Amino acid sequence: MWTTIGHGRAETPDRPAAARLRIHVARFYVLTIEPSLFGDAALVRAWGRIGSFGRQRLDLFASAGEADEALDAWLAR
């Protein structure tokens, strides 16, 4: 059983259309450690689809060493 969806793509019972379309989406991920205005360190995580503003999260740490450990934990995933 085949169902046609946008742009001539097809959905099969073993592979839903939503799963197929997610594969072809270009994404970006950015992880940086930056100083904050108050002298502590911030791990800035930004992500989203290329061509969009995406999302951003800021995690504050008391020292740059703690932020570096958090960055290493994210990179190990």
PDB file of N, CA and C in Angstrom:
ATOM      1  N   MET A   1       0.841  -1.170   0.000  1.00  0.00           N
ATOM      2  CA  MET A   1       0.000   0.000   0.000  1.00  0.00           C
ATOM      3  C   MET A   1       0.892   1.240   0.000  1.00  0.00           C
ATOM      4  N   TRP A   2       0.739   2.103  -0.990  1.00  0.00           N
ATOM      5  CA  TRP A   2       1.528   3.326  -1.114  1.00  0.00           C
ATOM      6  C   TRP A   2       0.608   4.531  -1.035  1.00  0.00           C
ATOM      7  N   THR A   3       1.034   5.538  -0.311  1.00  0.00           N
ATOM      8  CA  THR A   3       0.294   6.785  -0.216  1.00  0.00           C
ATOM      9  C   THR A   3       1.216   7.911  -0.651  1.00  0.00           C
ATOM     10  N   THR A   4       0.785   8.710  -1.603  1.00  0.00           N
ATOM     11  CA  THR A   4       1.615   9.809  -2.080  1.00  0.00           C
ATOM     12  C   THR A   4       1.407  11.027  -1.197  1.00  0.00           C
ATOM     13  N   ILE A   5       2.533  11.654  -0.818  1.00  0.00           N
ATOM     14  CA  ILE A   5       2.467  12.898  -0.054  1.00  0.00           C
ATOM     15  C   ILE A   5       3.211  13.966  -0.838  1.00  0.00           C
ATOM     16  N   GLY A   6       3.396  15.132  -0.274  1.00  0.00           N
ATOM     17  CA  GLY A   6       3.987  16.272  -0.978  1.00  0.00           C
ATOM     18  C   GLY A   6       5.277  15.965  -1.711  1.00  0.00           C
ATOM     19  N   HIS A   7       5.474  16.605  -2.846  1.00  0.00           N
ATOM     20  CA  HIS A   7       6.675  16.517  -3.674  1.00  0.00           C
ATOM     21  C   HIS A   7       6.919  15.117  -4.223  1.00  0.00           C
ATOM     22  N   GLY A   8       5.882  14.335  -4.400  1.00  0.00           N
ATOM     23  CA  GLY A   8       6.026  13.028  -5.021  1.00  0.00           C
ATOM     24  C   GLY A   8       6.633  11.966  -4.123  1.00  0.00           C
ATOM     25  N   ARG A   9       6.818  12.249  -2.847  1.00  0.00           N
ATOM     26  CA  ARG A   9       7.363  11.244  -1.939  1.00  0.00           C
ATOM     27  C   ARG A   9       6.263  10.261  -1.576  1.00  0.00           C
ATOM     28  N   ALA A  10       6.663   9.066  -1.223  1.00  0.00           N
ATOM     29  CA  ALA A  10       5.672   8.043  -0.906  1.00  0.00           C
ATOM     30  C   ALA A  10       5.876   7.520   0.504  1.00  0.00           C
ATOM     31  N   GLU A  11       4.794   7.100   1.104  1.00  0.00           N
ATOM     32  CA  GLU A  11       4.820   6.525   2.446  1.00  0.00           C
ATOM     33  C   GLU A  11       4.544   5.039   2.321  1.00  0.00           C
ATOM     34  N   THR A  12       5.364   4.237   2.978  1.00  0.00           N
ATOM     35  CA  THR A  12       5.144   2.799   2.995  1.00  0.00           C
ATOM     36  C   THR A  12       4.746   2.400   4.412  1.00  0.00           C
ATOM     37  N   PRO A  13       4.096   1.265   4.584  1.00  0.00           N
ATOM     38  CA  PRO A  13       3.687   0.848   5.930  1.00  0.00           C
ATOM     39  C   PRO A  13       4.867   0.663   6.879  1.00  0.00           C
ATOM     40  N   ASP A  14       6.020   0.242   6.362  1.00  0.00           N
ATOM     41  CA  ASP A  14       7.163  -0.001   7.236  1.00  0.00           C
ATOM     42  C   ASP A  14       7.971   1.262   7.530  1.00  0.00           C
ATOM     43  N   ARG A  15       7.709   2.353   6.816  1.00  0.00           N
ATOM     44  CA  ARG A  15       8.444   3.603   7.025  1.00  0.00           C
ATOM     45  C   ARG A  15       7.494   4.787   6.874  1.00  0.00           C
ATOM     46  N   PRO A  16       6.975   5.315   7.977  1.00  0.00           N
ATOM     47  CA  PRO A  16       6.026   6.424   7.899  1.00  0.00           C
ATOM     48  C   PRO A  16       6.645   7.661   7.260  1.00  0.00           C
ATOM     49  N   ALA A  17       5.797   8.501   6.715  1.00  0.00           N
ATOM     50  CA  ALA A  17       6.251   9.703   6.013  1.00  0.00           C
ATOM     51  C   ALA A  17       7.022  10.633   6.934  1.00  0.00           C
ATOM     52  N   ALA A  18       6.578  10.785   8.165  1.00  0.00           N
ATOM     53  CA  ALA A  18       7.259  11.701   9.083  1.00  0.00           C
ATOM     54  C   ALA A  18       8.702  11.268   9.315  1.00  0.00           C
ATOM     55  N   ALA A  19       8.929   9.965   9.451  1.00  0.00           N
ATOM     56  CA  ALA A  19      10.291   9.472   9.660  1.00  0.00           C
ATOM     57  C   ALA A  19      11.142   9.699   8.417  1.00  0.00           C
ATOM     58  N   ARG A  20      10.581   9.513   7.240  1.00  0.00           N
ATOM     59  CA  ARG A  20      11.341   9.724   6.009  1.00  0.00           C
ATOM     60  C   ARG A  20      11.723  11.185   5.838  1.00  0.00           C
ATOM     61  N   LEU A  21      10.814  12.087   6.141  1.00  0.00           N
ATOM     62  CA  LEU A  21      11.080  13.503   5.923  1.00  0.00           C
ATOM     63  C   LEU A  21      12.099  14.052   6.909  1.00  0.00           C
ATOM     64  N   ARG A  22      12.161  13.523   8.122  1.00  0.00           N
ATOM     65  CA  ARG A  22      13.122  13.998   9.110  1.00  0.00           C
ATOM     66  C   ARG A  22      14.557  13.687   8.708  1.00  0.00           C
ATOM     67  N   ILE A  23      14.777  12.648   7.933  1.00  0.00           N
ATOM     68  CA  ILE A  23      16.122  12.261   7.533  1.00  0.00           C
ATOM     69  C   ILE A  23      16.757  13.332   6.664  1.00  0.00           C
ATOM     70  N   HIS A  24      15.991  14.001   5.841  1.00  0.00           N
ATOM     71  CA  HIS A  24      16.522  14.935   4.861  1.00  0.00           C
ATOM     72  C   HIS A  24      16.519  16.388   5.334  1.00  0.00           C
ATOM     73  N   VAL A  25      16.431  16.615   6.626  1.00  0.00           N
ATOM     74  CA  VAL A  25      16.414  17.972   7.163  1.00  0.00           C
ATOM     75  C   VAL A  25      17.824  18.316   7.634  1.00  0.00           C
ATOM     76  N   ALA A  26      18.386  19.417   7.126  1.00  0.00           N
ATOM     77  CA  ALA A  26      19.718  19.854   7.529  1.00  0.00           C
ATOM     78  C   ALA A  26      19.619  20.597   8.859  1.00  0.00           C
ATOM     79  N   ARG A  27      20.453  20.222   9.808  1.00  0.00           N
ATOM     80  CA  ARG A  27      20.404  20.812  11.141  1.00  0.00           C
ATOM     81  C   ARG A  27      21.773  21.348  11.530  1.00  0.00           C
ATOM     82  N   PHE A  28      21.777  22.238  12.542  1.00  0.00           N
ATOM     83  CA  PHE A  28      23.040  22.730  13.079  1.00  0.00           C
ATOM     84  C   PHE A  28      23.035  22.599  14.596  1.00  0.00           C
ATOM     85  N   TYR A  29      24.224  22.407  15.158  1.00  0.00           N
ATOM     86  CA  TYR A  29      24.431  22.324  16.595  1.00  0.00           C
ATOM     87  C   TYR A  29      25.688  23.126  16.928  1.00  0.00           C
ATOM     88  N   VAL A  30      25.610  24.004  17.918  1.00  0.00           N
ATOM     89  CA  VAL A  30      26.753  24.817  18.331  1.00  0.00           C
ATOM     90  C   VAL A  30      26.842  24.782  19.851  1.00  0.00           C
ATOM     91  N   LEU A  31      28.025  24.437  20.377  1.00  0.00           N
ATOM     92  CA  LEU A  31      28.282  24.445  21.820  1.00  0.00           C
ATOM     93  C   LEU A  31      29.486  25.342  22.070  1.00  0.00           C
ATOM     94  N   THR A  32      29.325  26.370  22.902  1.00  0.00           N
ATOM     95  CA  THR A  32      30.430  27.273  23.219  1.00  0.00           C
ATOM     96  C   THR A  32      30.431  27.601  24.704  1.00  0.00           C
ATOM     97  N   ILE A  33      31.614  27.923  25.211  1.00  0.00           N
ATOM     98  CA  ILE A  33      31.755  28.428  26.575  1.00  0.00           C
ATOM     99  C   ILE A  33      32.101  29.900  26.452  1.00  0.00           C
ATOM    100  N   GLU A  34      31.302  30.743  27.110  1.00  0.00           N
ATOM    101  CA  GLU A  34      31.480  32.188  27.014  1.00  0.00           C
ATOM    102  C   GLU A  34      31.404  32.804  28.405  1.00  0.00           C
ATOM    103  N   PRO A  35      32.103  33.919  28.624  1.00  0.00           N
ATOM    104  CA  PRO A  35      31.975  34.603  29.920  1.00  0.00           C
ATOM    105  C   PRO A  35      30.637  35.337  29.996  1.00  0.00           C
ATOM    106  N   SER A  36      30.081  35.387  31.195  1.00  0.00           N
ATOM    107  CA  SER A  36      28.834  36.141  31.374  1.00  0.00           C
ATOM    108  C   SER A  36      29.167  37.533  31.918  1.00  0.00           C
ATOM    109  N   LEU A  37      28.175  38.366  32.046  1.00  0.00           N
ATOM    110  CA  LEU A  37      28.377  39.723  32.550  1.00  0.00           C
ATOM    111  C   LEU A  37      28.774  39.759  34.023  1.00  0.00           C
ATOM    112  N   PHE A  38      28.530  38.681  34.742  1.00  0.00           N
ATOM    113  CA  PHE A  38      28.783  38.652  36.179  1.00  0.00           C
ATOM    114  C   PHE A  38      30.057  37.899  36.550  1.00  0.00           C
ATOM    115  N   GLY A  39      30.893  37.565  35.572  1.00  0.00           N
ATOM    116  CA  GLY A  39      32.176  36.934  35.842  1.00  0.00           C
ATOM    117  C   GLY A  39      32.164  35.420  35.884  1.00  0.00           C
ATOM    118  N   ASP A  40      31.010  34.802  35.772  1.00  0.00           N
ATOM    119  CA  ASP A  40      30.975  33.344  35.740  1.00  0.00           C
ATOM    120  C   ASP A  40      31.027  32.868  34.294  1.00  0.00           C
ATOM    121  N   ALA A  41      31.005  31.565  34.097  1.00  0.00           N
ATOM    122  CA  ALA A  41      31.086  30.992  32.753  1.00  0.00           C
ATOM    123  C   ALA A  41      29.722  30.477  32.330  1.00  0.00           C
ATOM    124  N   ALA A  42      29.463  30.546  31.042  1.00  0.00           N
ATOM    125  CA  ALA A  42      28.185  30.081  30.500  1.00  0.00           C
ATOM    126  C   ALA A  42      28.439  29.085  29.380  1.00  0.00           C
ATOM    127  N   LEU A  43      27.743  27.967  29.437  1.00  0.00           N
ATOM    128  CA  LEU A  43      27.744  27.013  28.331  1.00  0.00           C
ATOM    129  C   LEU A  43      26.538  27.361  27.471  1.00  0.00           C
ATOM    130  N   VAL A  44      26.802  27.798  26.257  1.00  0.00           N
ATOM    131  CA  VAL A  44      25.742  28.211  25.344  1.00  0.00           C
ATOM    132  C   VAL A  44      25.530  27.084  24.344  1.00  0.00           C
ATOM    133  N   ARG A  45      24.292  26.590  24.290  1.00  0.00           N
ATOM    134  CA  ARG A  45      23.934  25.537  23.335  1.00  0.00           C
ATOM    135  C   ARG A  45      22.912  26.096  22.367  1.00  0.00           C
ATOM    136  N   ALA A  46      23.220  26.029  21.090  1.00  0.00           N
ATOM    137  CA  ALA A  46      22.292  26.486  20.052  1.00  0.00           C
ATOM    138  C   ALA A  46      22.074  25.337  19.077  1.00  0.00           C
ATOM    139  N   TRP A  47      20.836  25.171  18.618  1.00  0.00           N
ATOM    140  CA  TRP A  47      20.519  24.102  17.679  1.00  0.00           C
ATOM    141  C   TRP A  47      19.291  24.488  16.875  1.00  0.00           C
ATOM    142  N   GLY A  48      19.125  23.821  15.753  1.00  0.00           N
ATOM    143  CA  GLY A  48      17.944  24.069  14.933  1.00  0.00           C
ATOM    144  C   GLY A  48      18.152  23.628  13.502  1.00  0.00           C
ATOM    145  N   ARG A  49      17.210  23.986  12.662  1.00  0.00           N
ATOM    146  CA  ARG A  49      17.289  23.678  11.239  1.00  0.00           C
ATOM    147  C   ARG A  49      18.046  24.787  10.530  1.00  0.00           C
ATOM    148  N   ILE A  50      18.867  24.424   9.579  1.00  0.00           N
ATOM    149  CA  ILE A  50      19.610  25.416   8.812  1.00  0.00           C
ATOM    150  C   ILE A  50      18.612  26.286   8.063  1.00  0.00           C
ATOM    151  N   GLY A  51      18.826  27.593   8.128  1.00  0.00           N
ATOM    152  CA  GLY A  51      17.918  28.536   7.506  1.00  0.00           C
ATOM    153  C   GLY A  51      16.904  29.122   8.472  1.00  0.00           C
ATOM    154  N   SER A  52      16.932  28.650   9.736  1.00  0.00           N
ATOM    155  CA  SER A  52      16.024  29.189  10.744  1.00  0.00           C
ATOM    156  C   SER A  52      16.853  29.738  11.906  1.00  0.00           C
ATOM    157  N   PHE A  53      16.200  30.434  12.810  1.00  0.00           N
ATOM    158  CA  PHE A  53      16.899  30.961  13.972  1.00  0.00           C
ATOM    159  C   PHE A  53      17.206  29.868  14.989  1.00  0.00           C
ATOM    160  N   GLY A  54      16.432  28.808  15.000  1.00  0.00           N
ATOM    161  CA  GLY A  54      16.659  27.710  15.925  1.00  0.00           C
ATOM    162  C   GLY A  54      16.370  28.093  17.364  1.00  0.00           C
ATOM    163  N   ARG A  55      16.978  27.355  18.277  1.00  0.00           N
ATOM    164  CA  ARG A  55      16.783  27.584  19.711  1.00  0.00           C
ATOM    165  C   ARG A  55      18.140  27.737  20.373  1.00  0.00           C
ATOM    166  N   GLN A  56      18.118  28.335  21.558  1.00  0.00           N
ATOM    167  CA  GLN A  56      19.353  28.553  22.296  1.00  0.00           C
ATOM    168  C   GLN A  56      19.086  28.375  23.778  1.00  0.00           C
ATOM    169  N   ARG A  57      20.038  27.746  24.460  1.00  0.00           N
ATOM    170  CA  ARG A  57      19.929  27.563  25.906  1.00  0.00           C
ATOM    171  C   ARG A  57      21.241  27.979  26.546  1.00  0.00           C
ATOM    172  N   LEU A  58      21.153  28.637  27.673  1.00  0.00           N
ATOM    173  CA  LEU A  58      22.305  29.150  28.390  1.00  0.00           C
ATOM    174  C   LEU A  58      22.349  28.493  29.762  1.00  0.00           C
ATOM    175  N   ASP A  59      23.442  27.781  30.070  1.00  0.00           N
ATOM    176  CA  ASP A  59      23.634  27.166  31.385  1.00  0.00           C
ATOM    177  C   ASP A  59      24.792  27.878  32.069  1.00  0.00           C
ATOM    178  N   LEU A  60      24.549  28.441  33.250  1.00  0.00           N
ATOM    179  CA  LEU A  60      25.573  29.192  33.976  1.00  0.00           C
ATOM    180  C   LEU A  60      26.317  28.297  34.955  1.00  0.00           C
ATOM    181  N   PHE A  61      27.640  28.538  35.074  1.00  0.00           N
ATOM    182  CA  PHE A  61      28.493  27.782  35.987  1.00  0.00           C
ATOM    183  C   PHE A  61      29.366  28.759  36.763  1.00  0.00           C
ATOM    184  N   ALA A  62      29.786  28.363  37.968  1.00  0.00           N
ATOM    185  CA  ALA A  62      30.590  29.233  38.818  1.00  0.00           C
ATOM    186  C   ALA A  62      31.991  29.446  38.257  1.00  0.00           C
ATOM    187  N   SER A  63      32.514  28.465  37.527  1.00  0.00           N
ATOM    188  CA  SER A  63      33.869  28.595  36.986  1.00  0.00           C
ATOM    189  C   SER A  63      33.919  28.041  35.568  1.00  0.00           C
ATOM    190  N   ALA A  64      34.974  28.414  34.856  1.00  0.00           N
ATOM    191  CA  ALA A  64      35.163  27.915  33.493  1.00  0.00           C
ATOM    192  C   ALA A  64      35.444  26.415  33.498  1.00  0.00           C
ATOM    193  N   GLY A  65      36.059  25.914  34.563  1.00  0.00           N
ATOM    194  CA  GLY A  65      36.330  24.480  34.672  1.00  0.00           C
ATOM    195  C   GLY A  65      35.054  23.658  34.725  1.00  0.00           C
ATOM    196  N   GLU A  66      34.075  24.128  35.487  1.00  0.00           N
ATOM    197  CA  GLU A  66      32.789  23.427  35.559  1.00  0.00           C
ATOM    198  C   GLU A  66      32.080  23.457  34.209  1.00  0.00           C
ATOM    199  N   ALA A  67      32.155  24.591  33.529  1.00  0.00           N
ATOM    200  CA  ALA A  67      31.536  24.696  32.201  1.00  0.00           C
ATOM    201  C   ALA A  67      32.231  23.768  31.217  1.00  0.00           C
ATOM    202  N   ASP A  68      33.553  23.643  31.342  1.00  0.00           N
ATOM    203  CA  ASP A  68      34.309  22.749  30.461  1.00  0.00           C
ATOM    204  C   ASP A  68      33.920  21.292  30.698  1.00  0.00           C
ATOM    205  N   GLU A  69      33.700  20.915  31.950  1.00  0.00           N
ATOM    206  CA  GLU A  69      33.248  19.551  32.256  1.00  0.00           C
ATOM    207  C   GLU A  69      31.871  19.289  31.657  1.00  0.00           C
ATOM    208  N   ALA A  70      30.984  20.267  31.745  1.00  0.00           N
ATOM    209  CA  ALA A  70      29.646  20.117  31.159  1.00  0.00           C
ATOM    210  C   ALA A  70      29.730  20.010  29.640  1.00  0.00           C
ATOM    211  N   LEU A  71      30.624  20.785  29.035  1.00  0.00           N
ATOM    212  CA  LEU A  71      30.816  20.703  27.585  1.00  0.00           C
ATOM    213  C   LEU A  71      31.323  19.322  27.190  1.00  0.00           C
ATOM    214  N   ASP A  72      32.293  18.790  27.939  1.00  0.00           N
ATOM    215  CA  ASP A  72      32.806  17.448  27.657  1.00  0.00           C
ATOM    216  C   ASP A  72      31.712  16.395  27.786  1.00  0.00           C
ATOM    217  N   ALA A  73      30.822  16.559  28.770  1.00  0.00           N
ATOM    218  CA  ALA A  73      29.708  15.616  28.939  1.00  0.00           C
ATOM    219  C   ALA A  73      28.779  15.665  27.730  1.00  0.00           C
ATOM    220  N   TRP A  74      28.514  16.868  27.201  1.00  0.00           N
ATOM    221  CA  TRP A  74      27.663  16.986  26.013  1.00  0.00           C
ATOM    222  C   TRP A  74      28.332  16.379  24.790  1.00  0.00           C
ATOM    223  N   LEU A  75      29.633  16.571  24.648  1.00  0.00           N
ATOM    224  CA  LEU A  75      30.337  16.033  23.482  1.00  0.00           C
ATOM    225  C   LEU A  75      30.452  14.514  23.531  1.00  0.00           C
ATOM    226  N   ALA A  76      30.398  13.938  24.733  1.00  0.00           N
ATOM    227  CA  ALA A  76      30.478  12.484  24.877  1.00  0.00           C
ATOM    228  C   ALA A  76      29.184  11.791  24.475  1.00  0.00           C
ATOM    229  N   ARG A  77      28.094  12.520  24.360  1.00  0.00           N
ATOM    230  CA  ARG A  77      26.799  11.927  23.995  1.00  0.00           C
ATOM    231  C   ARG A  77      26.790  11.440  22.584  1.00  0.00           C
TER     232      ARG A  77
END
